[in-house]
Coordinates of C-alpha atoms in Angstrom, one line a residue:
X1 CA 37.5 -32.3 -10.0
X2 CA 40.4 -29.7 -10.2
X3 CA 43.6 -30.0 -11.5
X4 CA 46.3 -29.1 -9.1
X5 CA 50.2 -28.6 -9.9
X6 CA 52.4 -28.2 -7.2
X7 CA 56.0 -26.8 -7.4
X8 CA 58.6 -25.4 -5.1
X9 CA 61.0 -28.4 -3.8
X10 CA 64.9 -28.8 -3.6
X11 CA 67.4 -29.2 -1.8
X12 CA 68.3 -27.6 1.1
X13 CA 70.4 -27.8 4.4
X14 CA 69.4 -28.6 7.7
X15 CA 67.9 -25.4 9.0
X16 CA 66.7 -24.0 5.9
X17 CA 63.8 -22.9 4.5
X18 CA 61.9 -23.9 1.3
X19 CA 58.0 -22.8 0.4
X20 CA 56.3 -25.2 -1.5
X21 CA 53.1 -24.1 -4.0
X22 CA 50.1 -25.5 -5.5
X23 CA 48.1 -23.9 -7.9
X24 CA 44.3 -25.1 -9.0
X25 CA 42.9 -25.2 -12.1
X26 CA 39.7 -23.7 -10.9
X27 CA 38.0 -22.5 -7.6
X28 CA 37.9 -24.4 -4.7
X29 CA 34.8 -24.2 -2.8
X30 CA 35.2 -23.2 0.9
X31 CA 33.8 -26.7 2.1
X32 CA 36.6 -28.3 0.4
X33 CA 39.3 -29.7 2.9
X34 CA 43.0 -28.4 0.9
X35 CA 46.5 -29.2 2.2
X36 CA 49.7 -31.0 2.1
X37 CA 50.6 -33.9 2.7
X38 CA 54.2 -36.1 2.4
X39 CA 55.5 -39.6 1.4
X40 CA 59.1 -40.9 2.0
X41 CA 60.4 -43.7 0.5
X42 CA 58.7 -46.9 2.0
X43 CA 56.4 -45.2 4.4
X44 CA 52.6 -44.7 4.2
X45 CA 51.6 -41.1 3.2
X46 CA 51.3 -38.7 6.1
X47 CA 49.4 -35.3 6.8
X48 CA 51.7 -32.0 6.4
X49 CA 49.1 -29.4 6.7
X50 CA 45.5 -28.7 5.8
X51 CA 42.6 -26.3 5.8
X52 CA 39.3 -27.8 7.4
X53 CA 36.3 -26.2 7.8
X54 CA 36.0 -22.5 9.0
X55 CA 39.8 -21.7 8.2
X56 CA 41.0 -23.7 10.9
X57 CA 43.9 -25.6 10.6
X58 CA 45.3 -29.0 11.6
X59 CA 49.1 -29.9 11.4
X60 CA 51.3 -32.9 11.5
X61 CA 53.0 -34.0 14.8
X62 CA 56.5 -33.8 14.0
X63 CA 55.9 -30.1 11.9
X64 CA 53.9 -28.1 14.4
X65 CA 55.8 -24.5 14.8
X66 CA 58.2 -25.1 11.5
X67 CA 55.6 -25.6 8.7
X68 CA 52.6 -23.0 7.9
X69 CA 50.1 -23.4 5.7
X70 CA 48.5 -20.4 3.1
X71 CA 45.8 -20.2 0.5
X72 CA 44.8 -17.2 -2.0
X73 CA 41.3 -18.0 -3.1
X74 CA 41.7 -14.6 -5.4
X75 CA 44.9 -16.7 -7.2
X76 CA 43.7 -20.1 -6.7
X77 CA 46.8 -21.0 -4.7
X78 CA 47.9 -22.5 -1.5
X79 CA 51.0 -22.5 -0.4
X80 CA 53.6 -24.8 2.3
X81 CA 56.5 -22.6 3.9
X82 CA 59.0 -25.2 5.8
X83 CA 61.2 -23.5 8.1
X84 CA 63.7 -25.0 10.2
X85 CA 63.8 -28.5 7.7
X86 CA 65.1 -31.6 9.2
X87 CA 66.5 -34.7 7.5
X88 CA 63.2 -36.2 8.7
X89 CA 61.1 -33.9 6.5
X90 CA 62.9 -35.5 3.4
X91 CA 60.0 -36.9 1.4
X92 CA 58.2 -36.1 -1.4
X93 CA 55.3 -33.5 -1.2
X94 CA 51.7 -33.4 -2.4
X95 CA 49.1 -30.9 -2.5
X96 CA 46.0 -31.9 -1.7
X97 CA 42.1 -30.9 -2.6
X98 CA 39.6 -33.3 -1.2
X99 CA 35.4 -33.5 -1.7
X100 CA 33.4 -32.2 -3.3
X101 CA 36.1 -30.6 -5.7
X102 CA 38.6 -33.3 -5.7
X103 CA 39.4 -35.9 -4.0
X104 CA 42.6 -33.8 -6.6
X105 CA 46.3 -34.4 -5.9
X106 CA 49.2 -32.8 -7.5
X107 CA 52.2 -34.7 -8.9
X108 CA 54.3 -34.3 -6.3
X109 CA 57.7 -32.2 -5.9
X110 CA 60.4 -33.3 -4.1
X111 CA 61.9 -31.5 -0.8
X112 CA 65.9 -33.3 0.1
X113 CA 67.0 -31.6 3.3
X114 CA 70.4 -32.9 3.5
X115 CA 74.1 -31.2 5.0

């Protein structure tokens, strides 16, 4: 399995913008689902983001058209950039590698969107 930190968080204003990153300790194979996903406090964990097979792409209900998902294989990297942040997006945030590499998960950074 690979190690993944992820980093980025803050606290930001309604409207603003924060990209979040994860880096791997190793290579992720292309089969490997990667992405993002988000916890607030007392609810289940929820899908940001993620890479599935072929480059596509699934997204969250409630962040389709703000949030954006990016990987560099070269850097071992993906990246979250969160445009347009809500108070609803207030949660903490987890990147995310799943079979065969993982199932990996960073340790979580948190994102306050708050006026």
């Amino acid at each position: 399995q690979v190690h993944l930190v992820d980093s980025g968080g803050g606290l930001v204003q309604p409207g603003g913008s924060l990209r979040l990153s994860c880096a791997a300790s190793g290579n992720i194979l292309s089969i490997s689902t990667v992405g993002w996903y988000r916890q607030a406090p007392g609810k289940e964990r929820e899908l940001v983001a993620r890479f599935i097979s072929g480059g596509r792409t699934n997204y969250g209900d409630s962040v389709k058209g703000r949030f954006a998902i990016y990987r560099d294989n070269v850097k071992n990297a993906m990246y979250l950039q969160a445009n347009n942040l809500k108070p609803e997006d207030t949660a903490v945030y987890y990147c995310y590698v799943g079979p065969p590499d993982g199932p990996s998960w960073g340790q979580g950074t948190q994102v306050t969107v708050s006026s």
